[in-house]
mmCIF file of C-alpha atoms and ligand atoms in Angstrom:
data_model
loop_
_atom_site.group_PDB
_atom_site.id
_atom_site.type_symbol
_atom_site.label_atom_id
_atom_site.label_comp_id
_atom_site.label_asym_id
_atom_site.label_seq_id
_atom_site.Cartn_x
_atom_site.Cartn_y
_atom_site.Cartn_z
ATOM 1 C CA MET A 1 -76.855 218.444 23.470
ATOM 2 C CA LEU A 2 -79.225 217.217 20.771
ATOM 3 C CA LYS A 3 -76.363 216.407 18.445
ATOM 4 C CA GLN A 4 -74.643 214.518 21.255
ATOM 5 C CA LEU A 5 -77.752 212.433 21.775
ATOM 6 C CA GLU A 6 -78.002 211.574 18.083
ATOM 7 C CA GLU A 7 -74.374 210.478 18.117
ATOM 8 C CA LEU A 8 -75.001 208.394 21.191
ATOM 9 C CA LYS A 9 -77.854 206.690 19.399
ATOM 10 C CA SER A 10 -75.991 205.880 16.198
ATOM 11 C CA GLY A 11 -72.976 204.651 18.176
ATOM 12 C CA ALA A 12 -75.163 202.415 20.301
ATOM 13 C CA LEU A 13 -76.948 200.949 17.279
ATOM 14 C CA LYS A 14 -73.702 200.294 15.475
ATOM 15 C CA GLU A 15 -72.398 198.429 18.483
ATOM 16 C CA LEU A 16 -75.605 196.483 18.830
ATOM 17 C CA GLU A 17 -75.278 195.431 15.215
ATOM 18 C CA ALA A 18 -71.960 193.766 16.023
ATOM 19 C CA VAL A 19 -73.265 191.768 18.997
ATOM 20 C CA THR A 20 -73.492 188.010 18.309
ATOM 21 C CA GLN A 21 -73.881 186.547 21.780
ATOM 22 C CA ALA A 22 -76.528 186.884 24.465
ATOM 23 C CA LYS A 23 -74.042 187.770 27.184
ATOM 24 C CA ASP A 24 -72.712 190.696 25.134
ATOM 25 C CA LEU A 25 -76.274 191.825 24.691
ATOM 26 C CA GLU A 26 -76.613 192.306 28.454
ATOM 27 C CA ALA A 27 -73.382 194.315 28.606
ATOM 28 C CA TRP A 28 -74.710 196.505 25.822
ATOM 29 C CA ARG A 29 -77.965 197.054 27.730
ATOM 30 C CA VAL A 30 -76.093 198.107 30.891
ATOM 31 C CA ARG A 31 -73.895 200.472 28.913
ATOM 32 C CA TYR A 32 -76.636 202.240 26.973
ATOM 33 C CA LEU A 33 -79.812 201.803 28.986
ATOM 34 C CA GLY A 34 -78.562 201.026 32.488
ATOM 35 C CA LYS A 35 -78.778 203.260 35.560
ATOM 36 C CA LYS A 36 -75.288 204.631 35.011
ATOM 37 C CA SER A 37 -75.659 205.140 31.278
ATOM 38 C CA GLN A 38 -75.274 208.482 29.581
ATOM 39 C CA LEU A 39 -78.859 208.402 28.474
ATOM 40 C CA THR A 40 -80.167 207.914 32.000
ATOM 41 C CA ALA A 41 -77.927 210.758 33.158
ATOM 42 C CA VAL A 42 -79.390 213.058 30.515
ATOM 43 C CA LEU A 43 -82.920 212.147 31.503
ATOM 44 C CA ARG A 44 -82.144 212.690 35.195
ATOM 45 C CA GLY A 45 -80.537 216.019 34.461
ATOM 46 C CA LEU A 46 -83.506 217.356 32.492
ATOM 47 C CA ALA A 47 -84.862 219.315 35.461
ATOM 48 C CA LYS A 48 -81.798 221.495 35.520
ATOM 49 C CA LEU A 49 -82.220 222.601 31.921
ATOM 50 C CA PRO A 50 -84.026 225.766 30.837
ATOM 51 C CA ILE A 51 -87.629 225.041 29.900
ATOM 52 C CA GLU A 52 -87.298 225.300 26.073
ATOM 53 C CA GLU A 53 -84.233 223.054 25.940
ATOM 54 C CA ARG A 54 -85.767 220.695 28.494
ATOM 55 C CA LYS A 55 -88.728 220.054 26.171
ATOM 56 C CA GLN A 56 -86.577 219.331 23.152
ATOM 57 C CA VAL A 57 -83.921 217.262 24.889
ATOM 58 C CA GLY A 58 -86.528 215.390 26.946
ATOM 59 C CA ALA A 59 -88.566 214.428 23.896
ATOM 60 C CA LEU A 60 -85.521 213.281 21.928
ATOM 61 C CA ALA A 61 -83.931 211.394 24.833
ATOM 62 C CA ASN A 62 -87.164 209.530 25.500
ATOM 63 C CA ARG A 63 -87.591 208.685 21.830
ATOM 64 C CA ILE A 64 -84.022 207.397 21.666
ATOM 65 C CA LYS A 65 -84.550 205.358 24.819
ATOM 66 C CA ALA A 66 -87.681 203.726 23.406
ATOM 67 C CA GLY A 67 -85.891 203.134 20.095
ATOM 68 C CA LEU A 68 -82.906 201.482 21.760
ATOM 69 C CA GLU A 69 -85.157 199.295 23.893
ATOM 70 C CA GLU A 70 -86.997 198.134 20.822
ATOM 71 C CA SER A 71 -83.770 197.421 18.937
ATOM 72 C CA LEU A 72 -82.511 195.439 21.925
ATOM 73 C CA GLU A 73 -85.663 193.332 21.977
ATOM 74 C CA GLN A 74 -85.426 192.689 18.233
ATOM 75 C CA LYS A 75 -81.787 191.696 18.466
ATOM 76 C CA SER A 76 -82.503 189.395 21.368
ATOM 77 C CA GLN A 77 -85.242 187.629 19.351
ATOM 78 C CA LEU A 78 -82.915 187.373 16.397
ATOM 79 C CA LEU A 79 -80.191 185.715 18.435
ATOM 80 C CA LYS A 80 -82.681 183.272 19.902
ATOM 81 C CA GLN A 81 -84.031 182.353 16.499
ATOM 82 C CA ALA A 82 -80.608 181.853 15.062
ATOM 83 C CA GLY A 83 -79.991 179.453 17.913
ATOM 84 C CA LEU A 84 -76.665 181.071 18.512
ATOM 85 C CA ALA A 85 -77.362 182.318 22.012
ATOM 86 C CA GLY A 86 -76.284 178.959 23.421
ATOM 87 C CA ALA A 87 -72.705 179.873 24.221
ATOM 88 C CA GLY A 88 -73.891 181.700 27.321
ATOM 89 C CA GLY A 89 -75.856 178.669 28.492
ATOM 90 C CA GLU A 90 -79.209 179.751 27.104
ATOM 91 C CA GLY A 91 -80.898 178.951 23.816
ATOM 92 C CA ILE A 92 -80.466 175.974 21.578
ATOM 93 C CA ASP A 93 -77.150 174.556 20.512
ATOM 94 C CA ILE A 94 -77.897 173.630 16.933
ATOM 95 C CA THR A 95 -74.719 171.585 16.683
ATOM 96 C CA LEU A 96 -76.040 168.995 19.176
ATOM 97 C CA PRO A 97 -77.323 165.821 17.470
ATOM 98 C CA GLY A 98 -81.068 165.155 18.019
ATOM 99 C CA ARG A 99 -82.257 162.642 20.591
ATOM 100 C CA PRO A 100 -83.521 159.455 18.933
ATOM 101 C CA TYR A 101 -87.319 159.252 19.280
ATOM 102 C CA PRO A 102 -88.469 155.764 20.269
ATOM 103 C CA ALA A 103 -90.299 154.414 17.236
ATOM 104 C CA GLY A 104 -93.119 151.903 17.513
ATOM 105 C CA ARG A 105 -93.481 148.893 15.276
ATOM 106 C CA LEU A 106 -96.203 146.728 13.797
ATOM 107 C CA HIS A 107 -97.838 144.121 16.015
ATOM 108 C CA PRO A 108 -96.735 140.575 15.104
ATOM 109 C CA LEU A 109 -100.294 139.810 13.945
ATOM 110 C CA THR A 110 -100.364 142.875 11.696
ATOM 111 C CA GLN A 111 -97.000 141.814 10.288
ATOM 112 C CA THR A 112 -98.357 138.317 9.636
ATOM 113 C CA VAL A 113 -101.487 139.611 7.880
ATOM 114 C CA ALA A 114 -99.340 141.851 5.680
ATOM 115 C CA GLU A 115 -97.009 138.973 4.814
ATOM 116 C CA ILE A 116 -99.876 136.630 3.896
ATOM 117 C CA CYS A 117 -101.573 139.326 1.807
ATOM 118 C CA ASP A 118 -98.309 140.052 -0.013
ATOM 119 C CA ILE A 119 -97.987 136.418 -1.013
ATOM 120 C CA PHE A 120 -101.531 136.242 -2.396
ATOM 121 C CA VAL A 121 -101.299 139.665 -4.059
ATOM 122 C CA SER A 122 -98.232 138.410 -5.936
ATOM 123 C CA MET A 123 -100.445 135.580 -7.247
ATOM 124 C CA GLY A 124 -103.047 138.034 -8.557
ATOM 125 C CA PHE A 125 -105.373 138.248 -5.547
ATOM 126 C CA GLN A 126 -106.905 141.482 -4.281
ATOM 127 C CA VAL A 127 -107.294 142.319 -0.571
ATOM 128 C CA VAL A 128 -110.829 143.236 0.580
ATOM 129 C CA GLU A 129 -112.454 143.678 3.972
ATOM 130 C CA GLY A 130 -115.983 143.118 5.234
ATOM 131 C CA PRO A 131 -117.887 144.185 8.359
ATOM 132 C CA GLU A 132 -117.244 142.562 11.748
ATOM 133 C CA VAL A 133 -120.869 143.070 12.800
ATOM 134 C CA GLU A 134 -122.642 140.889 10.277
ATOM 135 C CA TRP A 135 -126.051 139.556 9.305
ATOM 136 C CA ASP A 136 -126.933 135.937 10.051
ATOM 137 C CA TYR A 137 -127.494 135.656 6.296
ATOM 138 C CA TYR A 138 -123.869 136.278 5.267
ATOM 139 C CA ASN A 139 -122.298 134.461 8.198
ATOM 140 C CA PHE A 140 -124.532 131.359 7.978
ATOM 141 C CA GLU A 141 -127.530 131.188 5.629
ATOM 142 C CA ALA A 142 -125.756 132.096 2.412
ATOM 143 C CA LEU A 143 -123.069 129.525 3.267
ATOM 144 C CA ASN A 144 -125.519 126.602 3.480
ATOM 145 C CA ILE A 145 -125.794 126.812 7.247
ATOM 146 C CA PRO A 146 -129.517 127.382 7.901
ATOM 147 C CA ARG A 147 -131.024 127.780 11.378
ATOM 148 C CA HIS A 148 -130.720 124.546 13.409
ATOM 149 C CA HIS A 149 -127.885 123.236 11.207
ATOM 150 C CA PRO A 150 -125.379 121.440 13.469
ATOM 151 C CA ALA A 151 -122.469 123.401 11.943
ATOM 152 C CA ARG A 152 -123.707 126.401 13.941
ATOM 153 C CA ASP A 153 -122.851 124.605 17.172
ATOM 154 C CA SER A 154 -119.160 124.529 16.290
ATOM 155 C CA MET A 155 -119.104 128.322 16.114
ATOM 156 C CA ALA A 156 -120.418 129.618 19.450
ATOM 157 C CA THR A 157 -121.892 132.888 18.270
ATOM 158 C CA LEU A 158 -122.012 136.309 19.895
ATOM 159 C CA TRP A 159 -125.403 137.738 18.943
ATOM 160 C CA VAL A 160 -126.188 141.416 18.753
ATOM 161 C CA ASP A 161 -129.391 142.211 20.614
ATOM 162 C CA ALA A 162 -130.874 144.518 17.962
ATOM 163 C CA GLU A 163 -134.178 143.129 16.667
ATOM 164 C CA THR A 164 -135.522 143.355 13.136
ATOM 165 C CA GLU A 165 -139.070 144.563 12.383
ATOM 166 C CA LYS A 166 -140.228 140.950 12.682
ATOM 167 C CA GLY A 167 -138.727 140.680 16.170
ATOM 168 C CA GLU A 168 -135.844 138.439 15.054
ATOM 169 C CA ARG A 169 -132.250 138.770 16.181
ATOM 170 C CA ASN A 170 -130.376 138.467 12.911
ATOM 171 C CA MET A 171 -127.263 140.406 13.758
ATOM 172 C CA LEU A 172 -124.072 138.857 15.106
ATOM 173 C CA LEU A 173 -120.333 139.283 15.384
ATOM 174 C CA ARG A 174 -119.006 137.284 12.446
ATOM 175 C CA THR A 175 -117.606 133.912 13.479
ATOM 176 C CA HIS A 176 -115.435 133.542 10.380
ATOM 177 C CA THR A 177 -114.174 135.705 7.519
ATOM 178 C CA THR A 178 -115.958 133.333 5.112
ATOM 179 C CA ALA A 179 -118.887 135.693 5.806
ATOM 180 C CA VAL A 180 -117.295 138.120 3.328
ATOM 181 C CA ASP A 181 -117.474 135.593 0.425
ATOM 182 C CA THR A 182 -121.101 136.267 -0.502
ATOM 183 C CA ARG A 183 -120.719 140.033 -0.169
ATOM 184 C CA VAL A 184 -117.809 139.892 -2.621
ATOM 185 C CA MET A 185 -119.664 137.673 -5.106
ATOM 186 C CA GLU A 186 -122.722 139.957 -5.005
ATOM 187 C CA GLN A 187 -120.683 143.070 -5.697
ATOM 188 C CA MET A 188 -117.539 142.347 -7.662
ATOM 189 C CA PRO A 189 -117.359 141.694 -11.397
ATOM 190 C CA LEU A 190 -116.142 138.255 -12.501
ATOM 191 C CA PRO A 191 -113.571 136.790 -12.503
ATOM 192 C CA ILE A 192 -112.806 137.174 -8.781
ATOM 193 C CA ARG A 193 -109.594 136.587 -6.867
ATOM 194 C CA VAL A 194 -109.677 138.011 -3.349
ATOM 195 C CA VAL A 195 -108.298 137.463 0.130
ATOM 196 C CA MET A 196 -110.303 138.742 3.088
ATOM 197 C CA PRO A 197 -108.400 139.235 6.362
ATOM 198 C CA GLY A 198 -109.951 140.440 9.615
ATOM 199 C CA LYS A 199 -111.149 139.899 13.160
ATOM 200 C CA VAL A 200 -113.653 137.189 14.021
ATOM 201 C CA TYR A 201 -115.499 136.450 17.270
ATOM 202 C CA ARG A 202 -116.597 133.361 19.199
ATOM 203 C CA TYR A 203 -118.377 133.060 22.525
ATOM 204 C CA GLU A 204 -115.561 131.214 24.275
ATOM 205 C CA ALA A 205 -113.572 131.563 27.475
ATOM 206 C CA SER A 206 -109.891 132.503 27.128
ATOM 207 C CA ASP A 207 -107.171 129.959 27.693
ATOM 208 C CA ALA A 208 -103.772 129.250 26.160
ATOM 209 C CA THR A 209 -105.323 128.351 22.792
ATOM 210 C CA HIS A 210 -108.616 130.318 22.769
ATOM 211 C CA VAL A 211 -109.615 133.968 22.883
ATOM 212 C CA PRO A 212 -113.077 135.370 22.103
ATOM 213 C CA MET A 213 -111.661 137.577 19.352
ATOM 214 C CA PHE A 214 -109.018 136.358 16.937
ATOM 215 C CA HIS A 215 -107.953 136.715 13.306
ATOM 216 C CA GLN A 216 -108.692 134.812 10.125
ATOM 217 C CA ILE A 217 -108.092 135.223 6.436
ATOM 218 C CA ASP A 218 -110.292 133.704 3.754
ATOM 219 C CA GLY A 219 -109.584 133.449 0.071
ATOM 220 C CA LEU A 220 -111.959 133.149 -2.839
ATOM 221 C CA ALA A 221 -111.417 132.645 -6.559
ATOM 222 C CA VAL A 222 -114.286 132.515 -9.066
ATOM 223 C CA ASP A 223 -113.559 131.956 -12.748
ATOM 224 C CA LYS A 224 -114.274 129.703 -15.700
ATOM 225 C CA ASP A 225 -112.794 126.199 -15.375
ATOM 226 C CA LEU A 226 -111.178 126.517 -11.959
ATOM 227 C CA THR A 227 -110.467 123.078 -10.520
ATOM 228 C CA MET A 228 -109.142 121.424 -7.404
ATOM 229 C CA ALA A 229 -105.717 121.573 -9.064
ATOM 230 C CA ASP A 230 -105.848 125.395 -8.960
ATOM 231 C CA LEU A 231 -106.823 125.244 -5.295
ATOM 232 C CA LYS A 232 -103.960 122.916 -4.421
ATOM 233 C CA GLY A 233 -101.432 124.800 -6.536
ATOM 234 C CA THR A 234 -102.346 128.126 -4.933
ATOM 235 C CA LEU A 235 -102.216 126.830 -1.362
ATOM 236 C CA TYR A 236 -99.100 124.803 -1.984
ATOM 237 C CA GLU A 237 -97.347 127.926 -3.246
ATOM 238 C CA PHE A 238 -98.554 129.868 -0.208
ATOM 239 C CA ALA A 239 -97.192 127.213 2.175
ATOM 240 C CA ARG A 240 -93.874 127.131 0.348
ATOM 241 C CA ARG A 241 -93.526 130.920 0.576
ATOM 242 C CA PHE A 242 -94.701 131.276 4.163
ATOM 243 C CA PHE A 243 -93.221 128.196 5.845
ATOM 244 C CA GLY A 244 -90.221 127.501 3.597
ATOM 245 C CA ALA A 245 -89.603 125.813 0.264
ATOM 246 C CA ASP A 246 -89.099 122.291 1.559
ATOM 247 C CA ARG A 247 -91.966 122.162 4.052
ATOM 248 C CA LYS A 248 -94.214 119.177 3.220
ATOM 249 C CA VAL A 249 -97.930 119.770 2.811
ATOM 250 C CA ARG A 250 -100.809 117.322 3.212
ATOM 251 C CA PHE A 251 -104.399 117.596 1.949
ATOM 252 C CA ARG A 252 -107.157 115.447 3.427
ATOM 253 C CA CYS A 253 -110.917 115.339 3.013
ATOM 254 C CA ASP A 254 -112.930 117.463 5.395
ATOM 255 C CA TYR A 255 -116.457 118.767 5.607
ATOM 256 C CA PHE A 256 -117.577 122.403 5.443
ATOM 257 C CA PRO A 257 -121.179 123.121 4.412
ATOM 258 C CA PHE A 258 -120.148 125.790 1.863
ATOM 259 C CA VAL A 259 -117.713 123.699 -0.181
ATOM 260 C CA GLU A 260 -117.920 120.407 -2.062
ATOM 261 C CA PRO A 261 -115.566 118.687 -1.978
ATOM 262 C CA GLY A 262 -113.933 120.092 1.155
ATOM 263 C CA VAL A 263 -110.367 119.583 2.366
ATOM 264 C CA GLU A 264 -108.082 120.502 5.200
ATOM 265 C CA MET A 265 -104.466 121.345 4.629
ATOM 266 C CA ALA A 266 -101.729 120.493 7.093
ATOM 267 C CA ILE A 267 -98.011 121.213 7.079
ATOM 268 C CA GLU A 268 -95.251 119.058 8.429
ATOM 269 C CA CYS A 269 -94.734 119.927 12.120
ATOM 270 C CA LEU A 270 -92.323 122.813 12.553
ATOM 271 C CA VAL A 271 -90.976 121.479 15.844
ATOM 272 C CA CYS A 272 -90.355 117.787 15.169
ATOM 273 C CA GLY A 273 -90.243 117.835 11.366
ATOM 274 C CA GLY A 274 -92.805 115.032 11.152
ATOM 275 C CA SER A 275 -91.565 112.501 13.707
ATOM 276 C CA GLY A 276 -94.207 113.424 16.279
ATOM 277 C CA CYS A 277 -94.108 115.699 19.321
ATOM 278 C CA ARG A 278 -96.332 117.443 21.850
ATOM 279 C CA LEU A 279 -97.116 120.377 19.554
ATOM 280 C CA CYS A 280 -98.515 118.193 16.757
ATOM 281 C CA GLY A 281 -100.092 115.648 19.102
ATOM 282 C CA ASN A 282 -97.624 113.011 17.882
ATOM 283 C CA SER A 283 -99.105 113.099 14.388
ATOM 284 C CA GLY A 284 -96.225 114.948 12.724
ATOM 285 C CA TRP A 285 -98.728 117.285 11.053
ATOM 286 C CA ILE A 286 -100.254 120.629 11.920
ATOM 287 C CA GLU A 287 -103.578 121.582 10.352
ATOM 288 C CA ILE A 288 -103.570 125.157 9.206
ATOM 289 C CA LEU A 289 -106.576 125.687 6.974
ATOM 290 C CA GLY A 290 -109.866 124.538 5.532
ATOM 291 C CA ALA A 291 -110.640 124.777 1.833
ATOM 292 C CA GLY A 292 -112.678 123.390 -1.006
ATOM 293 C CA MET A 293 -114.578 123.973 -4.228
ATOM 294 C CA THR A 294 -117.310 126.492 -3.468
ATOM 295 C CA HIS A 295 -120.714 124.761 -3.248
ATOM 296 C CA PRO A 296 -122.879 125.422 -6.352
ATOM 297 C CA ARG A 297 -125.760 126.575 -4.136
ATOM 298 C CA VAL A 298 -123.502 129.243 -2.589
ATOM 299 C CA LEU A 299 -122.600 130.551 -6.053
ATOM 300 C CA GLU A 300 -126.245 130.460 -7.173
ATOM 301 C CA ARG A 301 -127.389 132.437 -4.130
ATOM 302 C CA SER A 302 -124.970 135.244 -5.063
ATOM 303 C CA GLY A 303 -126.286 135.310 -8.627
ATOM 304 C CA ILE A 304 -123.420 133.359 -10.219
ATOM 305 C CA ASP A 305 -124.267 130.507 -12.608
ATOM 306 C CA PRO A 306 -122.440 127.397 -11.322
ATOM 307 C CA ARG A 307 -122.644 125.788 -14.774
ATOM 308 C CA ALA A 308 -120.608 128.625 -16.281
ATOM 309 C CA TYR A 309 -118.284 129.362 -13.360
ATOM 310 C CA THR A 310 -116.450 127.337 -10.752
ATOM 311 C CA SER A 311 -114.791 128.572 -7.606
ATOM 312 C CA PHE A 312 -112.435 127.566 -4.847
ATOM 313 C CA ALA A 313 -112.229 128.955 -1.333
ATOM 314 C CA PHE A 314 -110.013 128.611 1.703
ATOM 315 C CA GLY A 315 -109.881 129.992 5.209
ATOM 316 C CA MET A 316 -107.321 129.908 7.978
ATOM 317 C CA GLY A 317 -106.639 131.231 11.452
ATOM 318 C CA ILE A 318 -103.898 133.835 11.478
ATOM 319 C CA ASP A 319 -102.909 133.767 15.161
ATOM 320 C CA ARG A 320 -101.567 130.214 14.959
ATOM 321 C CA LEU A 321 -99.021 131.234 12.336
ATOM 322 C CA PRO A 322 -96.763 133.555 14.383
ATOM 323 C CA MET A 323 -97.305 131.181 17.320
ATOM 324 C CA LEU A 324 -95.907 128.288 15.294
ATOM 325 C CA ARG A 325 -93.140 130.335 13.773
ATOM 326 C CA TYR A 326 -91.846 131.865 16.996
ATOM 327 C CA GLY A 327 -92.837 129.127 19.430
ATOM 328 C CA ILE A 328 -95.377 131.278 21.291
ATOM 329 C CA ASP A 329 -97.217 128.919 23.628
ATOM 330 C CA ASP A 330 -100.097 131.138 24.780
ATOM 331 C CA ILE A 331 -102.388 132.997 22.357
ATOM 332 C CA ARG A 332 -103.268 135.538 25.072
ATOM 333 C CA LEU A 333 -99.761 136.987 24.771
ATOM 334 C CA LEU A 334 -100.774 138.304 21.345
ATOM 335 C CA TYR A 335 -103.583 140.334 22.887
ATOM 336 C CA GLY A 336 -101.932 141.423 26.140
ATOM 337 C CA SER A 337 -100.167 144.604 24.947
ATOM 338 C CA ASP A 338 -97.138 143.692 27.069
ATOM 339 C CA LEU A 339 -94.260 145.621 25.518
ATOM 340 C CA ARG A 340 -91.692 143.182 26.873
ATOM 341 C CA PHE A 341 -93.358 140.581 24.649
ATOM 342 C CA LEU A 342 -94.148 142.813 21.680
ATOM 343 C CA ARG A 343 -90.668 144.374 21.416
ATOM 344 C CA GLN A 344 -89.287 140.984 20.375
ATOM 345 C CA PHE A 345 -90.908 141.160 16.929
HETATM 346 N N1 LIG B 1 -114.654 129.286 7.838
HETATM 347 C C1 LIG B 1 -114.065 128.050 8.268
HETATM 348 C C2 LIG B 1 -113.812 128.111 9.775
HETATM 349 O O1 LIG B 1 -113.815 129.161 10.350
HETATM 350 C C3 LIG B 1 -112.775 127.781 7.544
HETATM 351 C C4 LIG B 1 -112.963 127.543 6.078
HETATM 352 C C5 LIG B 1 -113.082 126.248 5.577
HETATM 353 C C6 LIG B 1 -113.039 128.571 5.165
HETATM 354 C C7 LIG B 1 -113.252 126.001 4.255
HETATM 355 C C8 LIG B 1 -113.204 128.342 3.819
HETATM 356 C C9 LIG B 1 -113.324 127.035 3.360
HETATM 357 O O2 LIG B 1 -113.293 129.314 2.902
HETATM 358 O O3 LIG B 1 -113.490 126.791 2.041
HETATM 359 O O4 LIG B 1 -113.581 127.092 10.374
#
C-alpha cells in the first residue's frame, strides 16, 4: 500500500510537470485530489485498515495530499506569472499589443517660453528665475520708480499685507520680470547675459486682453562697451528667429524709468502685413517689447560702476506671442484649462 502511494505521488508530479495550461491544471486536480481520486479513496478507507497499517498509511497519504496541493498551487502561480494561462480565458495574453496611454503635452505658453529661451541661449544668454512675491525695492525702487512716481500708476499693484517692523507694507506680487534685474546684478559675476521668464501680476479685471496674472520675459546684458547697436542686433535676431526671417522690425523712442535711452520694438502686423487692419489698429505695426540702455543709477545701485560697464535690457509680454501666431482672440483661453482648446497645440 505504501509503495502504491509513493508511485501515485511520483506519477502525479510527473504529470503536473507537463501541464502548460490552466484548464489542464483543473483536470489534474480532479484526477489526483478530487472526491473520486485514488488518494481520497485511500483516506476514506483508512478506518478499515488494521491499526498499525492505518497509522502508517494515514500519515503518508496525508503528507502526499498536502505535498500535491502545494505543488498544484506553485504550478498555478507559475502559469499565471508566465502569462500563458490566457488560452483558457484567464490570465494575460502577452501577445496582445499594449493600449496607447494618452500622453499630455506642454501648454502653449510653456512651449513659447521654451522657444524664446532657446533663441536667447543660442546667443549666449543664461536663463534665471526670480521670486513672484517680491519686495517693493526690487520691483520699483531699484528701477528708479520711487514711491509716488507716476510710473507706479501704470502697474496696478497687488500688495501683500505683511508689514515690516516699521509698519510698512513693502511686499507685493511682482508687476514685471524687470524686478529680477537688480537681483541678478547683485549676485552674478560680470559680464552678465541673462533672460528671466516668469509670471507677473496686476490688479486688473479680466477681459479679452487682460488677466490679473500673465507672463513676461526680461533680458539683461552687462559688459564693457555694450551699445545700442548690441541691443538692436540682439532683438532683431530674436524677431527674425521667432516671427520669420523677412518680418520687418521697427524701433521707436519710449520712456521707461530704468533705461536711458528707452525704446519700444514693433513688428510688422502678422495679419495684414503692414497695410493696416483691426488687429494692429490700422497702424500696420504691433508693439511687442520695451527696451533700452540700463540707467546708470540702476547699475550703481547694484554695485556696478557705470563708467566701466554698460548694459542693455528688454522686456516683453509672452502671452501676446502665441495669440498673434495662432490668431487667439481672447487671452482668457490660455488660462481656462479647456482641453478642447489646449489639444490644438
Ligand atoms: N517692465 C516693462 C513693463 O512691464 C517692460 C520693459 C521695458 C522691460 C523696458 C525692460 C525694459 O527691461 O528695458 O512694461
